[in-house]
Amino acid sequence: MDTTAHYTLLALLLLTPQGLSKGTFKGDYDYTDIYYYQESGIEPPTFLARPQTFTVEVGQSVIIPCDVENPGGRNRLIIKKVPANGGSEKLLSVGTDKVTPDPRMAVDGSRLTISHTRPRDAGTFICQFDLEPPLQLRHILDVQYAPSVRSLVPPEQRVAKGHNVSLECKAHGNPEPIIRWSRKEGHLPSGDRVHQGERLALEAVDRHMEGTYLCTADNGIGEPASAAMSVTVEYPPEVTAEQTIVRTGEGDKVELVCVVHGRPPPDVVWTHNGRPLPDTIMDTQLHLPQPEAHTRTTHHTHLSQTKMAHRHTLTISSVTEEDLGAYMCIAENTQGEKTALIQMTSLPKPPQVTSSPNGGESDKYTLTWETESYYPITEFLIRYRRTHLDTWQQKNHEMMIAMTDSWESVSRPVDKEVLTRGTHHDLAYTLDPLDVATDYVAVVRVRNKYGWSKESENFSFSTKKVMAVQQSTSGTRWSESSSAVSLLLPILFTAMETFAHLLRNFHPISFTQ
């Protein structure tokens, strides 16, 4: 610039507004006193559009407006973009010339059209004139898209029983997705249907916590996304016998069943009276015996083992006396060993007393009971004794005195005409003589050709107790004095006998301060 031009520009700055004009525009920008060099006689450009935020879903189209008033002169509209995730500013177009090679973007006058938007299109779009200082209009583009999710831990988690395990996943999407955990098999171990958050902690796991856990991300755009993680718990065998005592007889077919859980799947073997039984596991689909590693003895030809899911069955096709005894199923895996005992017996079942505890006769009592036995009951044994329970109060002390006689026993063979319904047997016996109005306790055992059953539970009963009858007329009185005496005599006699017995022998059973 020569000297003449320099002074001409200075004069314009100081004396006239035609050389340096104040720029104005329509928008939300709070710019004041923006000056730029303006050619004489040409109005400065002004943006007609307002700053906006455009929100679209991925795949939609959007128009970025840079509408201008007074676009004439040598200044050309420039459209640039600053990526939402950071990075350098990118030039998209200058005037009507598109600079970006992206075919989805088109420039039509002062407008930029983006077709089939993608997440990377999000950012700030700048409409600008290169004046001094620049004249700018900024728009924000927000591209929303469906969530994606990925697991931050291996998809299969194997953990030992009692240990802790943590499941974690990460989601991406716009808006920010919400992560929820669920379980295909039902409720979560906490009892809740869902758990919200990026992390799910399982503490002190057991086999009931096994399953497939789903991490699901959702932000309302498109379909939710899920990642699956399985939890497998390794634990020692858990063994339960369906019946711990199996009563049977010769020629019967018997199934002894153990329910076995464990991971890794346990190996199961059976023993009889401590001796291993041959391995005769059968194919659960074809029901064909698998090849055996050793030859069975003749005694074991009627034994077979099968497995269906967690149910292990030892089948004895025709029971013999040699088959009776203790059977044990033994389950073992890398985590440990567990056993269950099944007793196979032909002994009678412990009797159950069926008679009423309140006797109807004063000096005797008929005891009735029932039992289960595959073979006839040949004998029974009844043990009984008197029982008394008195409480004495003495100042602030309470003493309870229990008095019992020694056991008396009655053993009798059973008549062949005893009532029998299959393996069910009903028996009865009258204890005589007994004391009047006295409490007793009894236990019963029965026997068949294989031996004695266990004792029944203690059964308490009493002989008939005489009660004084009261009549209500105008008052309460005894009906007959002679009747009163006759009623009281047995009671007085029993009380005297009880007191004498107390002096001879008593056993304190409790003493409280």
JSON list of C-alpha atoms in Angstrom, two decimals, residues 355-359 364-367 382-385 387 431 434 438-443 459-463 465:
[
{"chain": "A", "resi": 355, "resn": "SER", "atom": "CA", "xyz": [-55.30, -97.35, 70.63]},
{"chain": "A", "resi": 356, "resn": "SER", "atom": "CA", "xyz": [-56.73, -94.41, 72.58]},
{"chain": "A", "resi": 357, "resn": "PRO", "atom": "CA", "xyz": [-54.57, -93.12, 75.44]},
{"chain": "A", "resi": 358, "resn": "ASN", "atom": "CA", "xyz": [-57.61, -93.01, 77.75]},
{"chain": "A", "resi": 359, "resn": "GLY", "atom": "CA", "xyz": [-58.45, -96.51, 78.90]},
{"chain": "A", "resi": 364, "resn": "LYS", "atom": "CA", "xyz": [-56.59, -103.28, 82.54]},
{"chain": "A", "resi": 365, "resn": "TYR", "atom": "CA", "xyz": [-55.87, -101.76, 79.16]},
{"chain": "A", "resi": 366, "resn": "THR", "atom": "CA", "xyz": [-56.01, -103.12, 75.60]},
{"chain": "A", "resi": 367, "resn": "LEU", "atom": "CA", "xyz": [-53.07, -101.94, 73.54]},
{"chain": "A", "resi": 382, "resn": "ILE", "atom": "CA", "xyz": [-44.38, -105.01, 75.12]},
{"chain": "A", "resi": 383, "resn": "ARG", "atom": "CA", "xyz": [-42.52, -103.11, 77.80]},
{"chain": "A", "resi": 384, "resn": "TYR", "atom": "CA", "xyz": [-44.52, -100.86, 80.15]},
{"chain": "A", "resi": 385, "resn": "ARG", "atom": "CA", "xyz": [-44.30, -99.09, 83.50]},
{"chain": "A", "resi": 387, "resn": "THR", "atom": "CA", "xyz": [-45.40, -92.90, 85.53]},
{"chain": "A", "resi": 431, "resn": "LEU", "atom": "CA", "xyz": [-52.33, -105.67, 79.81]},
{"chain": "A", "resi": 434, "resn": "LEU", "atom": "CA", "xyz": [-53.06, -102.73, 86.12]},
{"chain": "A", "resi": 438, "resn": "THR", "atom": "CA", "xyz": [-52.89, -94.83, 86.89]},
{"chain": "A", "resi": 439, "resn": "ASP", "atom": "CA", "xyz": [-50.71, -93.41, 84.12]},
{"chain": "A", "resi": 440, "resn": "TYR", "atom": "CA", "xyz": [-48.46, -95.75, 82.17]},
{"chain": "A", "resi": 441, "resn": "VAL", "atom": "CA", "xyz": [-45.98, -95.62, 79.30]},
{"chain": "A", "resi": 442, "resn": "ALA", "atom": "CA", "xyz": [-45.34, -98.47, 76.87]},
{"chain": "A", "resi": 443, "resn": "VAL", "atom": "CA", "xyz": [-43.17, -99.41, 73.87]},
{"chain": "A", "resi": 459, "resn": "PHE", "atom": "CA", "xyz": [-46.91, -94.31, 74.14]},
{"chain": "A", "resi": 460, "resn": "SER", "atom": "CA", "xyz": [-48.58, -92.87, 77.24]},
{"chain": "A", "resi": 461, "resn": "PHE", "atom": "CA", "xyz": [-51.94, -94.22, 78.42]},
{"chain": "A", "resi": 462, "resn": "SER", "atom": "CA", "xyz": [-53.95, -94.59, 81.61]},
{"chain": "A", "resi": 463, "resn": "THR", "atom": "CA", "xyz": [-56.51, -96.89, 83.13]},
{"chain": "A", "resi": 465, "resn": "LYS", "atom": "CA", "xyz": [-60.06, -92.56, 86.02]}
]
